[in-house]
XYZ file of C-alpha atoms in Angstrom:
312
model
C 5.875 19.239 -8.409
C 5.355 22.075 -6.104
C 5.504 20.699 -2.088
C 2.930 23.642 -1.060
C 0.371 20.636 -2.480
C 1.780 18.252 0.114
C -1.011 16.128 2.028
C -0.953 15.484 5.954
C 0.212 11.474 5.879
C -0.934 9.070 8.361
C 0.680 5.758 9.029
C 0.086 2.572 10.488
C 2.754 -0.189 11.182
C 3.329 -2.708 12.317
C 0.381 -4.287 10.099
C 0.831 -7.975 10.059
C -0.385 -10.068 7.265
C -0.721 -14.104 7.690
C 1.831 -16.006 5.816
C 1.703 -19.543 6.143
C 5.268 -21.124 5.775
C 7.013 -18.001 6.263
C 8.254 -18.333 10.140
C 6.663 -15.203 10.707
C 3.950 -12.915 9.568
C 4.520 -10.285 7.437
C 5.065 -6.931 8.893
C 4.092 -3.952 7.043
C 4.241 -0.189 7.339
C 1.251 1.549 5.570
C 1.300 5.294 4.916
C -1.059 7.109 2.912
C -2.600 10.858 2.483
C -5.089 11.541 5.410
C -7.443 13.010 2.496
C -8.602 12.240 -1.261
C -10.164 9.294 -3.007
C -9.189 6.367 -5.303
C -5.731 7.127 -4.745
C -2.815 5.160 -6.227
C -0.629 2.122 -4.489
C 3.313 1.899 -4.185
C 5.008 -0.881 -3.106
C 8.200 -0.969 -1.811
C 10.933 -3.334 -1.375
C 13.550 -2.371 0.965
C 17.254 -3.569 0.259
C 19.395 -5.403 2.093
C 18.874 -5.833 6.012
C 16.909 -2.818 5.971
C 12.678 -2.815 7.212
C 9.389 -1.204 6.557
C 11.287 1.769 9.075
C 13.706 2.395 6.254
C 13.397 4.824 3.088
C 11.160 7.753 4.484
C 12.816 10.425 2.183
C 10.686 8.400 -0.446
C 7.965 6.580 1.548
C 6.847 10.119 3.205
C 7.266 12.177 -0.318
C 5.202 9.743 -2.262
C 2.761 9.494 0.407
C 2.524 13.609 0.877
C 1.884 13.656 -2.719
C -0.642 11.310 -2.916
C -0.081 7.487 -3.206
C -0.759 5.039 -0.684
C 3.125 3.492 0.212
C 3.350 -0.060 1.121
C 6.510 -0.979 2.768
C 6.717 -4.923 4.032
C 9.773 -6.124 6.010
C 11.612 -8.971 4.483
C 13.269 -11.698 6.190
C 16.384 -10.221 5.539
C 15.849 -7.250 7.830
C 18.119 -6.755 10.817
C 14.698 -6.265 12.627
C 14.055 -10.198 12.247
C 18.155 -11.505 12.032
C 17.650 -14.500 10.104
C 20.893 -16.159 10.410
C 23.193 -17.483 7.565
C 22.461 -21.025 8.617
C 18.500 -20.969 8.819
C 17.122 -23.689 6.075
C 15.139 -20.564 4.664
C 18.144 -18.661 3.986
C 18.918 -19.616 0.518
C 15.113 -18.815 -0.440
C 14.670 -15.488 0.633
C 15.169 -14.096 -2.769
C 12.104 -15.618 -3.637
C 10.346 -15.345 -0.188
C 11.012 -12.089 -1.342
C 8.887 -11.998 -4.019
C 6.227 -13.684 -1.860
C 5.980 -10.738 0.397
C 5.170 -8.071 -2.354
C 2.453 -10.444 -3.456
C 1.155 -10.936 -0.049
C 0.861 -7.213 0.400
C -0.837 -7.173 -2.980
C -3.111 -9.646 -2.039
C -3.942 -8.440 1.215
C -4.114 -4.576 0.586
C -8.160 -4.159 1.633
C -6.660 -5.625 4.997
C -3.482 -3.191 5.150
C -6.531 0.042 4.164
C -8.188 -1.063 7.371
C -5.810 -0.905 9.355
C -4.853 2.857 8.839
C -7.426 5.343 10.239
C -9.663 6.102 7.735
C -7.874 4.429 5.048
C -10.962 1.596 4.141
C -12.315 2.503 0.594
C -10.110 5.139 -0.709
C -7.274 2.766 -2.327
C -7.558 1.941 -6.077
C -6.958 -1.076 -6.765
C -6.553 -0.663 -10.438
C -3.625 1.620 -9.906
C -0.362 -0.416 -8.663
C 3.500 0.339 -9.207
C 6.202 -1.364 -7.362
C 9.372 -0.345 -6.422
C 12.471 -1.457 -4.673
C 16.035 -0.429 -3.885
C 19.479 -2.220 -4.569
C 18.280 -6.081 -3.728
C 14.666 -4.695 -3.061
C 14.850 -3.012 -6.902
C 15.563 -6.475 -8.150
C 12.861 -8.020 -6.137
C 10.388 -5.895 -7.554
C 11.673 -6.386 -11.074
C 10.285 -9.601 -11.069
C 6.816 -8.552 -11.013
C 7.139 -6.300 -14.104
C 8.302 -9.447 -15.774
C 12.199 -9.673 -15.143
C 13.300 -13.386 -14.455
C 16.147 -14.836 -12.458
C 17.792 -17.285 -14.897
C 18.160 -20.916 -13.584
C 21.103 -22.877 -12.611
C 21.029 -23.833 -16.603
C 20.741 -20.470 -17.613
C 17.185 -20.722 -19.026
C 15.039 -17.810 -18.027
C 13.541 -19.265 -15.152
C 9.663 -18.556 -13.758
C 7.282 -15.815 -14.951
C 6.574 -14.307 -11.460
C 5.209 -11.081 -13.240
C 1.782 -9.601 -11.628
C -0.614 -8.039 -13.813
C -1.962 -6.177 -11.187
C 1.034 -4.184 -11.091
C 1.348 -0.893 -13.919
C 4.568 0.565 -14.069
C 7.795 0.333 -11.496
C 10.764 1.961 -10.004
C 13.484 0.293 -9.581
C 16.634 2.521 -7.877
C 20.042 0.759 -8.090
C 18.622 -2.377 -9.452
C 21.514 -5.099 -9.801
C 22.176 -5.650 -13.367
C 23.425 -8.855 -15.710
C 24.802 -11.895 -13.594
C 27.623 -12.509 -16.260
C 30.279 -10.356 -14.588
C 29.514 -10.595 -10.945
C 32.174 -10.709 -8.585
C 33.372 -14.087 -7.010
C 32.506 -12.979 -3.959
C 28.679 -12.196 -5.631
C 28.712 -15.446 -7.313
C 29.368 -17.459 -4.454
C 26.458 -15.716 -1.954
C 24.292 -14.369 -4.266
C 23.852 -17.076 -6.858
C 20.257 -15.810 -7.535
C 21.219 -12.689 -8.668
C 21.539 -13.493 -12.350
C 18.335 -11.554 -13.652
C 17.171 -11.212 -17.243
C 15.109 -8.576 -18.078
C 14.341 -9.623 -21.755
C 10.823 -10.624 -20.833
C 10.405 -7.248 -18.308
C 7.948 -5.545 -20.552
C 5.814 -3.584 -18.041
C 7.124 0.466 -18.017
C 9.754 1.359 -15.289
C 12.313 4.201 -14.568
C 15.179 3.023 -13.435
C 17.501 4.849 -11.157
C 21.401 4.559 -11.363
C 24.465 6.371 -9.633
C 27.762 7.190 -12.123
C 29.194 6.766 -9.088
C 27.815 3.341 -8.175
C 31.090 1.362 -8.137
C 29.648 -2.237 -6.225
C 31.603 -4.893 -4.861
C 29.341 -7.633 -6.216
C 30.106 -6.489 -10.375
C 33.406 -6.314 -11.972
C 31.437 -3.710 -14.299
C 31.530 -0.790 -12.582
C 28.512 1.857 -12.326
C 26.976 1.151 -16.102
C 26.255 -2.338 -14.600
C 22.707 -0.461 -12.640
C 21.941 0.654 -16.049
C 21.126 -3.001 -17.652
C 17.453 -3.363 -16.444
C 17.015 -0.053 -19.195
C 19.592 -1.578 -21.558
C 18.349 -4.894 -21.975
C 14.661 -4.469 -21.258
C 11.801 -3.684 -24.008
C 9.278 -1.326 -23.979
C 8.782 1.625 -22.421
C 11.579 2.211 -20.134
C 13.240 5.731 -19.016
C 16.664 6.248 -17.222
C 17.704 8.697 -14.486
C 21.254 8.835 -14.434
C 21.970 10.233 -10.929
C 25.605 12.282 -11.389
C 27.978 11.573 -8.730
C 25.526 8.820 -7.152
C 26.747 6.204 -5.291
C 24.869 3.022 -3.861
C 22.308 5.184 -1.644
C 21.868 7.730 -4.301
C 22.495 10.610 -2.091
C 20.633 9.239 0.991
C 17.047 7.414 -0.411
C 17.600 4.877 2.581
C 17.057 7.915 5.311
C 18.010 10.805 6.854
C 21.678 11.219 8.652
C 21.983 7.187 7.735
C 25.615 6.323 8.197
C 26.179 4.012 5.406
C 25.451 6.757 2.931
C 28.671 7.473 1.622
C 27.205 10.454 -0.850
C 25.034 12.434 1.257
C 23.599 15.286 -1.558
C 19.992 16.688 -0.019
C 19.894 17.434 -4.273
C 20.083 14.027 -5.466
C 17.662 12.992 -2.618
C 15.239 16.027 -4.111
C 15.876 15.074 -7.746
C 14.653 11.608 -7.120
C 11.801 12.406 -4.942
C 10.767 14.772 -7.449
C 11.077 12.501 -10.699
C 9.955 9.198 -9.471
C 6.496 11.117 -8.171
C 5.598 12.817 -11.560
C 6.540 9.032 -12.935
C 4.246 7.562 -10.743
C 1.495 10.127 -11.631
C 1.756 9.863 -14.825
C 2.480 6.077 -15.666
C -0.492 5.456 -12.768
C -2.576 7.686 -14.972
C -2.861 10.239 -11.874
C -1.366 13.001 -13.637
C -0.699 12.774 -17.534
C 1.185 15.829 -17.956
C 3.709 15.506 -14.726
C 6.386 13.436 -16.282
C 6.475 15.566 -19.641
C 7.053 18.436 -17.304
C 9.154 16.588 -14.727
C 11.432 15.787 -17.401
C 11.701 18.848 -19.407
C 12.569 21.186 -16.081
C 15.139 18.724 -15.688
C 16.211 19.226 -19.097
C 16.396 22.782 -18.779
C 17.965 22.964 -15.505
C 21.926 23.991 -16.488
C 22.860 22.610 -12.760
C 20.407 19.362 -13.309
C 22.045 16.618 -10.774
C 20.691 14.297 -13.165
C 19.905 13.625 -16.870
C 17.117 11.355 -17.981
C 16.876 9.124 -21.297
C 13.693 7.395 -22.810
C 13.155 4.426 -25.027
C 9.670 3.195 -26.504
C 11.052 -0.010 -28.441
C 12.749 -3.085 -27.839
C 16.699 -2.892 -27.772
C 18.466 -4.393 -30.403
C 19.726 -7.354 -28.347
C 18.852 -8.635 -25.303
C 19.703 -11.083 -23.079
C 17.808 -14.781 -22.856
């Protein structure tokens, strides 16, 4: 995808959506193309403490390129500082959830709210997307499931609104987390056996988390144990921010690679196009200049069928 095609974006936050039993409303940055028609929706799920003022290497390529980005805060943000001990605490996993349906729900009121915005979204055309703890969240609505304290798959909170997904550095299988995981984190124990709807899913070699004994592979299991169609962009020598997704000059990225940022921007576009049914032919070509490329900082695989096991 060739940036001389860029749009002008325009942006509107904070948008606030009601939401009744929350605490607070639901903030919400809105970017989008200042120009075109019937154009596609992202949603985005930030990670960890982070906001709807987080991710603009991705939020400002997407929109530039023509998708309407949806970015709501969760109650984890810093911006908001839920403490450890508020009673909502131990439900924000699935608060969550909440919010990407809320901004689903109330995208004819986000489109008003950005200049010129009203009437040119297309409804029929939704991905989500999320990174780290934001990946997982939005894993949910292409039909992953957090297993219960019994270990049974726990509720369908899948969104048939929503077409395809993107989920960068998505937390994998719950059976090796870390003690230190397992004891604040007990929620994240997903199984993607039931996450039919198409994804790509981003992972780091380098990814070496505190919350898995596993090691890097362990980003890799919503492809491994998922069926349908599912593709994989190993990221090579990327770490938790996969080269600096969460911003630009952000401290906490501990692999700063402007190449990794540009392979990503590049590949999770023409997947969007294409899986969004924007542009059929920019993921065959996405992925075969990757192919090509002898200095590639990333290698992609594809699957069309369900693996041979999967988790419950």
């Amino acid at each position: 995808m060739s940036d001389s095609s860029a749009h002008t974006v325009i942006s509107a936050k904070p948008v606030v959506l009601p939401a009744p039993g929350r605490g607070t409303g639901l903030a919400v940055r809105v970017s989008a193309p200042a120009s075109g028609d019937a154009l596609p929706v992202v949603v985005f799920s930030h990670g960890y403490g982070w906001s709807m003022d987080g991710y603009a290497p991705l939020a400002d390529y997407w929109a530039a390129n023509g998708f309407v980005v949806v970015q709501p805060t969760h109650l984890d943000s810093r911006a908001i500082g839920v403490p450890p001990e508020d009673p909502r605490t131990p439900q924000i996993w699935r608060i969550r959830i909440e919010d990407l349906r809320r901004a689903l729900d109330g995208l004819d009121q986000l489109a008003a709210a950005v200049p010129g915005l009203r009437g040119r979204v297309d409804h029929s055309r939704i991905a989500v997307a999320g990174h780290s703890w934001g990946a997982q969240s939005a894993s949910t609505l292409l039909g992953a499931r957090v297993l219960d304290a019994d270990g049974g798959p726990g509720d369908d909170l899948s969104d048939p609104r929503v077409r395809a997904g993107v989920l960068l550095a998505v937390t994998g299988l719950g059976d090796q987390l870390s003690p230190f995981a397992a004891e604040h984190f007990p929620f994240m124990r997903p199984s993607f056996a039931r996450m039919t709807t198409p994804a790509l899913v981003v992972a780091g070699d380098s990814d070496d988390s505190h919350l898995s004994t596993r090691g890097p592979d362990w980003f890799t299991d919503a492809y491994t144990h998922s069926p349908g169609e599912k593709s994989l962009l190993t990221v090579f020598g990327g770490e938790h921010s996969l080269g600096g997704i969460v911003g630009y000059e952000v401290a906490e990225t501990t692999d700063a690679s402007p190449a990794r940022v540009a392979l990503i921007q590049q590949l999770t576009c023409a997947y969007l196009q294409s899986a969004l049914g924007v542009d059929d032919t920019a993921w065959q070509a996405a992925s075969a200049a990757l192919a090509a490329d002898p200095d590639a900082a990333g290698a992609l695989r594809n699957k069309e069928t369900v693996p041979e096991s999967v988790s419950s």
